């Protein structure tokens, strides 16, 4: 079970990022628990200023802009 | 090289459709086809090239570079980095908090936040290729000056108490940021991703802008703009800035509109004032900023931009008359 957090204020790019990750996890058959974090204090607590950010199992793996499909595959495997 | 696009539009409108070149509809359609082909071609090439060379300029890096500098260095750095650092407007809240948390003064932070949406490097390169380097240089220089002076004004007014209280309490973590893939393959992939993301996000604005430009070009008679927006109407500039506020668009989307206006004889300062107002004073952006700053500071921010753009408009109209 991978713990994934999508950091963002709820803008379109953040929604899309969450959707890309969910879809890719389904395709790969990987169990994930995805949480959308909108609390600014928590987002900045991860040291991220450019959203959307992605945290996998407590580690920041992405900040700013949509992640590419290869990135998502790498996080999930 | 841009004659290709003119020839393409010629072939489609006059050749394939057999439209009469003297009609208004033909003129509008010609503008539309030529600009759609030209602007989307430029947009894709420019975003790809910038993405390739600029995978390393991030808001986090800008924060580290500006933090802890003396005012003599932090203001110029803030506007320069604001000009080259792209960030989605939904990041302006975390960015604002992150800057203040790093001890960067409010004035410097606002200088960065004003300059960044105003000077968009894609728009600068597109302006240069569609309307010439003079217009592009005018756009960059005024953007830098308006951002710098805006930051200094906000600093002089000592407005820190108009920042929401919770902002000062947030502590930013020291998360190691993800490594950027700096190999050739990684950069190419990043650049392609940027094209998908940026063009995918702004294409409706660009298409809308070209549509408005085409209608102005085809259907508005020459004397209309000379009469109402010509150099001898002192109200043209403030009205252009006011008109730009509700017309929220991406900076790239305004270029075809400005192109059509200039061709109709609207003076450069008036066109520039409209462009900057559309790109920098947007209601959605103000609503986002309301999460971190109180209304008086937002009002000062908007008033500053309004006055600055009007002054810029008059100055350029006078210089290039």
Short mmCIF file of C-alpha atoms in Angstrom, two decimals:
data_model
loop_
_atom_site.label_atom_id
_atom_site.label_comp_id
_atom_site.label_asym_id
_atom_site.label_seq_id
_atom_site.Cartn_x
_atom_site.Cartn_y
_atom_site.Cartn_z
CA UNK A 1 0.00 0.00 0.00
CA UNK A 2 1.54 3.27 -1.10
CA UNK A 3 0.61 6.46 0.73
CA UNK A 4 0.31 9.25 -1.82
CA UNK A 5 -0.45 12.87 -1.12
CA UNK A 6 -1.26 15.44 -3.79
CA UNK A 7 -0.47 18.93 -2.51
CA UNK A 8 -2.40 21.83 -3.99
CA UNK A 9 -5.01 24.47 -3.42
CA UNK A 10 -7.56 22.60 -5.51
CA UNK A 11 -6.77 24.12 -8.87
CA UNK A 12 -7.31 22.25 -12.12
CA UNK A 13 -3.73 20.97 -12.39
CA UNK A 14 -3.94 19.48 -8.88
CA UNK A 15 -7.17 17.64 -9.72
CA UNK A 16 -5.64 16.35 -12.94
CA UNK A 17 -2.53 15.15 -11.10
CA UNK A 18 -4.64 13.15 -8.64
CA UNK A 19 -6.62 11.67 -11.50
CA UNK A 20 -3.48 10.66 -13.46
CA UNK A 21 -2.05 8.89 -10.41
CA UNK A 22 -5.29 7.05 -9.60
CA UNK A 23 -5.70 5.90 -13.20
CA UNK A 24 -2.10 4.72 -13.49
CA UNK A 25 -2.28 2.81 -10.17
CA UNK A 26 -5.40 1.02 -11.39
CA UNK A 27 -3.70 0.15 -14.65
CA UNK A 28 -0.67 -1.22 -12.84
CA UNK A 29 -2.73 -2.99 -10.19
CA UNK A 30 -0.96 -1.15 -7.36
CA UNK A 31 -2.86 -0.46 -4.15
CA UNK A 32 -2.63 3.19 -3.12
CA UNK A 33 -4.19 5.48 -0.60
CA UNK A 34 -4.45 8.92 -2.17
CA UNK A 35 -5.08 12.03 -0.15
CA UNK A 36 -5.51 15.57 -1.42
CA UNK A 37 -3.86 18.10 0.85
CA UNK A 38 -5.19 21.65 0.61
CA UNK A 39 -4.00 23.03 3.95
CA UNK A 40 -1.31 25.61 3.12
CA UNK A 41 0.56 25.05 6.40
CA UNK A 42 0.87 21.33 5.59
CA UNK A 43 1.85 21.98 1.96
CA UNK A 44 4.60 24.39 2.99
CA UNK A 45 5.57 21.98 5.75
CA UNK A 46 6.78 19.71 2.97
CA UNK A 47 8.93 22.53 1.62
CA UNK A 48 6.82 22.84 -1.53
CA UNK A 49 5.85 26.23 -3.00
CA UNK A 50 4.89 25.31 -6.54
CA UNK A 51 1.77 23.21 -6.73
CA UNK A 52 0.75 20.57 -7.55
CA UNK A 53 3.25 18.69 -5.41
CA UNK A 54 3.34 14.93 -4.93
CA UNK A 55 4.47 13.10 -1.79
CA UNK A 56 4.98 9.31 -1.94
CA UNK A 57 5.41 7.50 1.38
CA UNK A 58 6.45 10.74 3.08
CA UNK A 59 8.98 11.82 0.44
CA UNK A 60 8.45 14.79 -1.89
CA UNK A 61 8.90 13.48 -5.43
CA UNK A 62 7.41 16.30 -7.48
CA UNK A 63 6.63 20.03 -7.35
CA UNK A 64 5.10 22.35 -9.94
CA UNK A 65 3.15 21.38 -13.04
CA UNK A 66 1.68 18.11 -14.18
CA UNK A 67 3.86 15.03 -13.75
CA UNK A 68 4.68 12.99 -16.84
CA UNK A 69 3.35 9.44 -17.27
CA UNK A 70 6.85 7.97 -16.79
CA UNK A 71 7.24 9.78 -13.47
CA UNK A 72 3.98 8.34 -12.16
CA UNK A 73 4.99 4.84 -13.22
CA UNK A 74 8.31 5.21 -11.42
CA UNK A 75 6.64 6.36 -8.17
CA UNK A 76 4.22 3.45 -8.18
CA UNK A 77 6.67 0.65 -8.93
CA UNK B 1 9.60 32.95 -42.59
CA UNK B 2 6.15 34.23 -41.64
CA UNK B 3 5.03 34.64 -45.24
CA UNK B 4 4.28 30.89 -45.20
CA UNK B 5 1.36 31.58 -42.95
CA UNK B 6 0.13 34.42 -45.14
CA UNK B 7 0.37 32.15 -48.19
CA UNK B 8 -1.48 29.38 -46.39
CA UNK B 9 -4.30 31.78 -45.51
CA UNK B 10 -4.30 33.16 -49.08
CA UNK B 11 -4.57 29.66 -50.52
CA UNK B 12 -7.40 28.63 -48.19
CA UNK B 13 -9.49 31.81 -48.21
CA UNK B 14 -9.05 33.09 -51.78
CA UNK B 15 -8.12 29.83 -53.51
CA UNK B 16 -10.05 27.00 -51.91
CA UNK B 17 -13.06 29.00 -50.70
CA UNK B 18 -12.87 31.49 -53.57
CA UNK B 19 -13.82 34.43 -51.32
CA UNK B 20 -13.61 37.99 -52.55
CA UNK B 21 -10.54 39.62 -50.97
CA UNK B 22 -12.31 42.97 -50.58
CA UNK B 23 -15.11 41.65 -48.33
CA UNK B 24 -15.02 42.00 -44.55
CA UNK B 25 -15.69 38.32 -43.95
CA UNK B 26 -12.75 37.33 -46.15
CA UNK B 27 -10.50 39.76 -44.35
CA UNK B 28 -11.56 38.43 -40.92
CA UNK B 29 -11.25 34.79 -41.96
CA UNK B 30 -7.84 35.46 -43.49
CA UNK B 31 -6.61 37.03 -40.24
CA UNK B 32 -8.04 34.12 -38.24
CA UNK B 33 -6.47 31.36 -40.33
CA UNK B 34 -3.13 33.11 -40.63
CA UNK B 35 -2.92 33.80 -36.90
CA UNK B 36 -4.11 30.38 -35.76
CA UNK B 37 -1.42 28.74 -37.91
CA UNK B 38 1.29 31.25 -37.00
CA UNK B 39 0.58 31.63 -33.29
CA UNK B 40 0.10 27.95 -32.51
CA UNK B 41 3.22 27.10 -34.50
CA UNK B 42 5.22 29.72 -32.56
CA UNK B 43 3.66 28.73 -29.26
CA UNK B 44 4.61 25.07 -29.60
CA UNK B 45 8.16 25.80 -30.79
CA UNK B 46 8.79 28.47 -28.14
CA UNK B 47 7.36 26.50 -25.22
CA UNK B 48 9.37 23.46 -26.27
CA UNK B 49 12.66 25.38 -26.56
CA UNK B 50 12.12 27.23 -23.27
CA UNK B 51 11.18 23.97 -21.55
CA UNK B 52 14.33 22.34 -22.87
CA UNK B 53 16.66 25.03 -21.61
CA UNK B 54 14.88 25.97 -18.45
CA UNK B 55 14.14 22.87 -16.45
CA UNK B 56 16.07 24.39 -13.55
CA UNK B 57 14.37 27.72 -12.80
CA UNK B 58 11.89 27.06 -10.03
CA UNK B 59 10.09 29.14 -7.44
CA UNK B 60 11.99 27.24 -4.72
CA UNK B 61 15.30 28.23 -6.30
CA UNK B 62 14.17 31.87 -6.68
CA UNK B 63 13.29 31.92 -2.99
CA UNK B 64 16.75 30.67 -2.05
CA UNK B 65 18.46 33.23 -4.30
CA UNK B 66 16.47 36.24 -3.09
CA UNK B 67 16.43 35.34 0.60
CA UNK B 68 18.97 37.10 2.80
CA UNK B 69 20.06 39.64 0.16
CA UNK B 70 20.37 43.36 0.81
CA UNK B 71 17.56 45.55 -0.64
CA UNK B 72 19.94 46.79 -3.34
CA UNK B 73 20.19 43.28 -4.65
CA UNK B 74 16.88 41.71 -3.64
CA UNK B 75 14.59 44.06 -5.60
CA UNK B 76 16.37 43.74 -8.96
CA UNK B 77 16.73 39.98 -8.36
CA UNK B 78 13.04 39.65 -7.52
CA UNK B 79 11.85 41.32 -10.73
CA UNK B 80 14.45 39.56 -12.87
CA UNK B 81 13.55 36.14 -11.44
CA UNK B 82 9.85 37.05 -11.57
CA UNK B 83 10.27 37.68 -15.29
CA UNK B 84 11.85 34.29 -16.02
CA UNK B 85 10.18 32.06 -13.42
CA UNK B 86 6.96 30.50 -14.61
CA UNK B 87 4.41 29.47 -12.05
CA UNK B 88 0.75 28.62 -12.24
CA UNK B 89 -1.40 31.30 -10.60
CA UNK B 90 -2.73 28.67 -8.20
CA UNK B 91 0.80 28.59 -6.74
CA UNK B 92 0.79 32.27 -5.81
CA UNK B 93 -0.48 31.60 -2.27
CA UNK B 94 2.18 29.04 -1.27
CA UNK B 95 4.76 31.15 -3.08
CA UNK B 96 3.77 34.29 -1.18
CA UNK B 97 3.90 32.46 2.18
CA UNK B 98 7.16 30.74 1.28
CA UNK B 99 8.86 34.03 0.40
CA UNK B 100 7.77 35.78 3.61
CA UNK B 101 8.79 32.72 5.61
CA UNK B 102 12.29 32.97 4.15
CA UNK B 103 12.50 36.49 5.59
CA UNK B 104 12.04 38.12 2.19
CA UNK B 105 10.36 41.52 2.81
CA UNK B 106 6.77 42.12 1.69
CA UNK B 107 7.84 44.73 -0.88
CA UNK B 108 10.29 42.34 -2.54
CA UNK B 109 7.72 39.53 -2.51
CA UNK B 110 5.11 41.79 -4.14
CA UNK B 111 7.66 42.96 -6.72
CA UNK B 112 8.10 39.30 -7.67
CA UNK B 113 4.35 38.66 -7.71
CA UNK B 114 3.62 41.70 -9.90
CA UNK B 115 6.35 41.00 -12.43
CA UNK B 116 5.79 37.30 -12.85
CA UNK B 117 2.35 37.26 -14.54
CA UNK B 118 3.12 40.46 -16.44
CA UNK B 119 6.28 39.30 -18.15
CA UNK B 120 5.67 35.94 -19.65
CA UNK B 121 8.64 34.79 -21.72
CA UNK B 122 6.43 32.98 -24.22
CA UNK B 123 4.51 36.22 -24.77
CA UNK B 124 7.75 38.19 -25.11
CA UNK B 125 9.10 35.93 -27.84
CA UNK B 126 5.75 35.86 -29.61
CA UNK B 127 5.51 39.65 -29.47
CA UNK B 128 9.00 39.91 -30.93
CA UNK B 129 8.16 37.55 -33.79
CA UNK B 130 4.74 38.98 -34.63
CA UNK B 131 5.19 42.68 -33.88
CA UNK B 132 8.91 43.27 -33.78
CA UNK B 133 11.62 43.63 -31.17
CA UNK B 134 10.73 47.22 -30.33
CA UNK B 135 7.31 46.22 -29.00
CA UNK B 136 8.79 43.24 -27.14
CA UNK B 137 11.49 45.36 -25.51
CA UNK B 138 8.93 48.00 -24.52
CA UNK B 139 6.83 45.26 -22.91
CA UNK B 140 9.74 43.81 -20.91
CA UNK B 141 11.17 47.12 -19.72
CA UNK B 142 7.80 48.47 -18.57
CA UNK B 143 7.02 45.17 -16.83
CA UNK B 144 10.29 45.32 -14.89
CA UNK B 145 9.82 48.98 -13.95
CA UNK B 146 6.18 48.55 -12.88
CA UNK B 147 7.09 45.50 -10.75
CA UNK B 148 10.12 47.12 -9.16
CA UNK B 149 8.42 50.42 -8.39
CA UNK B 150 5.29 48.59 -7.14
CA UNK B 151 7.38 46.63 -4.65
CA UNK B 152 9.11 49.78 -3.45
CA UNK B 153 5.79 51.63 -3.02
CA UNK B 154 4.32 48.75 -1.01
CA UNK B 155 7.46 48.64 1.14
CA UNK B 156 7.33 52.42 1.73
CA UNK B 157 3.69 52.22 2.85
CA UNK B 158 4.59 49.57 5.46
CA UNK B 159 1.61 47.31 4.80
CA UNK B 160 2.74 44.20 6.69
CA UNK B 161 -0.34 44.37 8.95
CA UNK B 162 -2.53 43.76 5.88
CA UNK B 163 -1.09 40.29 5.54
CA UNK B 164 -3.35 37.63 7.10
CA UNK B 165 -2.04 36.71 10.55
CA UNK B 166 -1.81 32.96 9.95
CA UNK B 167 0.70 33.56 7.16
CA UNK B 168 3.38 34.67 9.62
CA UNK B 169 2.93 31.52 11.69
CA UNK B 170 3.50 28.98 8.94
CA UNK B 171 6.89 27.31 9.04
CA UNK B 172 8.24 25.87 5.89
CA UNK B 173 9.77 22.42 5.91
CA UNK B 174 13.18 21.63 4.51
CA UNK B 175 12.08 18.88 2.20
CA UNK B 176 14.71 17.90 -0.30
CA UNK B 177 13.24 18.79 -3.66
CA UNK B 178 13.11 16.11 -6.29
CA UNK B 179 16.15 15.85 -8.53
CA UNK B 180 15.67 17.21 -12.01
CA UNK B 181 16.53 14.80 -14.80
CA UNK B 182 19.24 16.80 -16.61
CA UNK B 183 20.11 14.26 -19.29
CA UNK B 184 19.20 14.97 -22.92
CA UNK B 185 16.38 12.49 -22.78
CA UNK B 186 15.09 13.91 -19.53
CA UNK B 187 15.13 17.47 -20.88
CA UNK B 188 13.38 16.50 -24.10
CA UNK B 189 10.72 14.70 -22.12
CA UNK B 190 10.31 17.67 -19.80
CA UNK B 191 10.03 20.04 -22.77
CA UNK B 192 7.41 17.86 -24.45
CA UNK B 193 5.51 17.72 -21.16
CA UNK B 194 5.61 21.52 -20.94
CA UNK B 195 4.12 21.84 -24.42
CA UNK B 196 1.32 19.45 -23.51
CA UNK B 197 0.62 21.19 -20.24
CA UNK B 198 0.98 24.86 -21.24
CA UNK B 199 -0.55 24.71 -24.71
CA UNK B 200 -3.21 22.38 -23.31
CA UNK B 201 -4.08 24.98 -20.69
CA UNK B 202 -3.99 28.22 -22.65
CA UNK B 203 -5.28 27.25 -26.10
CA UNK B 204 -8.85 28.46 -25.48
CA UNK B 205 -7.53 31.92 -24.51
CA UNK B 206 -5.30 32.06 -27.55
CA UNK B 207 -8.08 30.95 -29.87
CA UNK B 208 -10.45 33.47 -28.26
CA UNK B 209 -7.87 36.23 -28.65
CA UNK B 210 -7.37 35.40 -32.32
CA UNK B 211 -11.15 35.37 -32.82
CA UNK B 212 -11.47 38.86 -31.30
CA UNK B 213 -8.49 40.05 -33.33
CA UNK B 214 -10.06 38.67 -36.53
CA UNK B 215 -13.39 40.39 -35.84
CA UNK B 216 -11.67 43.71 -35.13
CA UNK B 217 -9.56 43.29 -38.23
CA UNK B 218 -12.41 42.40 -40.54
CA UNK B 219 -15.46 44.21 -39.26
CA UNK B 220 -14.41 47.36 -37.40
CA UNK B 221 -13.90 50.26 -39.80
CA UNK B 222 -10.57 52.12 -39.71
CA UNK B 223 -12.04 55.43 -38.61
CA UNK B 224 -13.73 53.85 -35.57
CA UNK B 225 -10.47 53.40 -33.66
CA UNK B 226 -8.94 56.60 -34.94
CA UNK B 227 -11.99 58.45 -33.66
CA UNK B 228 -12.32 56.75 -30.27
CA UNK B 229 -8.90 55.30 -29.45
CA UNK B 230 -6.62 57.59 -31.42
CA UNK B 231 -3.71 59.50 -29.91
CA UNK B 232 -5.76 62.67 -29.50
CA UNK B 233 -8.35 61.06 -27.22
CA UNK B 234 -6.93 61.38 -23.68
CA UNK B 235 -9.48 58.87 -22.33
CA UNK B 236 -8.40 56.04 -24.61
CA UNK B 237 -5.59 54.81 -22.33
CA UNK B 238 -7.50 54.61 -19.01
CA UNK B 239 -10.47 53.06 -20.82
CA UNK B 240 -8.15 50.46 -22.37
CA UNK B 241 -6.77 49.56 -18.92
CA UNK B 242 -10.28 49.36 -17.41
CA UNK B 243 -11.46 47.25 -20.32
CA UNK B 244 -8.60 44.83 -19.70
CA UNK B 245 -9.58 44.00 -16.10
CA UNK B 246 -12.65 41.80 -16.77
CA UNK B 247 -11.07 40.36 -19.92
CA UNK B 248 -9.08 37.77 -18.06
CA UNK B 249 -6.80 35.97 -20.43
CA UNK B 250 -3.37 34.54 -20.74
CA UNK B 251 -0.77 37.08 -21.91
CA UNK B 252 -0.32 35.06 -25.09
CA UNK B 253 -4.02 35.36 -25.91
CA UNK B 254 -3.90 39.18 -25.99
CA UNK B 255 -1.19 39.34 -28.63
CA UNK B 256 -3.50 38.79 -31.64
CA UNK B 257 -5.87 41.44 -30.24
CA UNK B 258 -3.02 43.95 -29.87
CA UNK B 259 -1.81 43.00 -33.35
CA UNK B 260 -5.22 43.83 -34.85
CA UNK B 261 -5.50 47.08 -32.86
CA UNK B 262 -2.08 48.31 -33.95
CA UNK B 263 -2.94 47.53 -37.58
CA UNK B 264 -6.08 49.65 -37.17
CA UNK B 265 -3.99 52.63 -36.11
CA UNK B 266 -4.37 52.38 -32.32
CA UNK B 267 -1.22 53.94 -30.82
CA UNK B 268 1.38 51.61 -29.28
CA UNK B 269 0.97 52.90 -25.70
CA UNK B 270 -2.78 52.27 -25.71
CA UNK B 271 -2.28 48.75 -27.08
CA UNK B 272 0.47 48.07 -24.54
CA UNK B 273 -1.68 49.35 -21.64
CA UNK B 274 -4.51 47.00 -22.68
CA UNK B 275 -2.12 44.05 -22.99
CA UNK B 276 -0.60 44.55 -19.56
CA UNK B 277 -3.97 45.09 -17.92
CA UNK B 278 -5.42 41.90 -19.42
CA UNK B 279 -2.41 39.86 -18.34
CA UNK B 280 -1.75 41.28 -14.89
CA UNK B 281 -5.02 42.56 -13.36
CA UNK B 282 -7.30 39.57 -13.18
CA UNK B 283 -10.18 38.95 -10.83
CA UNK B 284 -9.41 35.23 -10.30
CA UNK B 285 -5.84 36.12 -9.29
CA UNK B 286 -7.10 38.70 -6.77
CA UNK B 287 -9.52 36.15 -5.29
CA UNK B 288 -6.63 33.73 -4.84
CA UNK B 289 -4.47 36.42 -3.23
CA UNK B 290 -7.31 37.31 -0.85
CA UNK B 291 -6.40 34.10 1.04
CA UNK B 292 -3.15 35.69 2.19
CA UNK B 293 -3.64 39.45 2.08
CA UNK B 294 -6.47 41.67 3.27
CA UNK B 295 -8.63 43.83 1.02
CA UNK B 296 -6.78 47.16 1.55
CA UNK B 297 -3.55 45.65 0.25
CA UNK B 298 -5.36 44.08 -2.71
CA UNK B 299 -6.91 47.48 -3.43
CA UNK B 300 -3.50 49.18 -3.31
CA UNK B 301 -2.08 46.45 -5.53
CA UNK B 302 -4.81 46.92 -8.16
CA UNK B 303 -4.69 50.72 -7.90
CA UNK B 304 -0.93 50.66 -8.40
CA UNK B 305 -1.21 48.52 -11.52
CA UNK B 306 -4.00 50.72 -12.89
CA UNK B 307 -2.06 53.95 -12.42
CA UNK B 308 1.18 52.42 -13.66
CA UNK B 309 -0.40 51.07 -16.86
CA UNK B 310 -2.11 54.39 -17.60
CA UNK B 311 1.20 56.23 -17.17
CA UNK B 312 2.97 53.66 -19.36
CA UNK B 313 0.29 54.10 -22.01
CA UNK B 314 0.63 57.89 -22.10
CA UNK B 315 4.43 57.74 -22.11
CA UNK B 316 4.63 55.31 -25.02
CA UNK B 317 1.99 57.20 -26.96
CA UNK B 318 4.04 60.37 -26.51
CA UNK B 319 7.39 58.76 -27.37
CA UNK B 320 6.21 56.89 -30.43
CA UNK B 321 3.84 59.56 -31.74
#
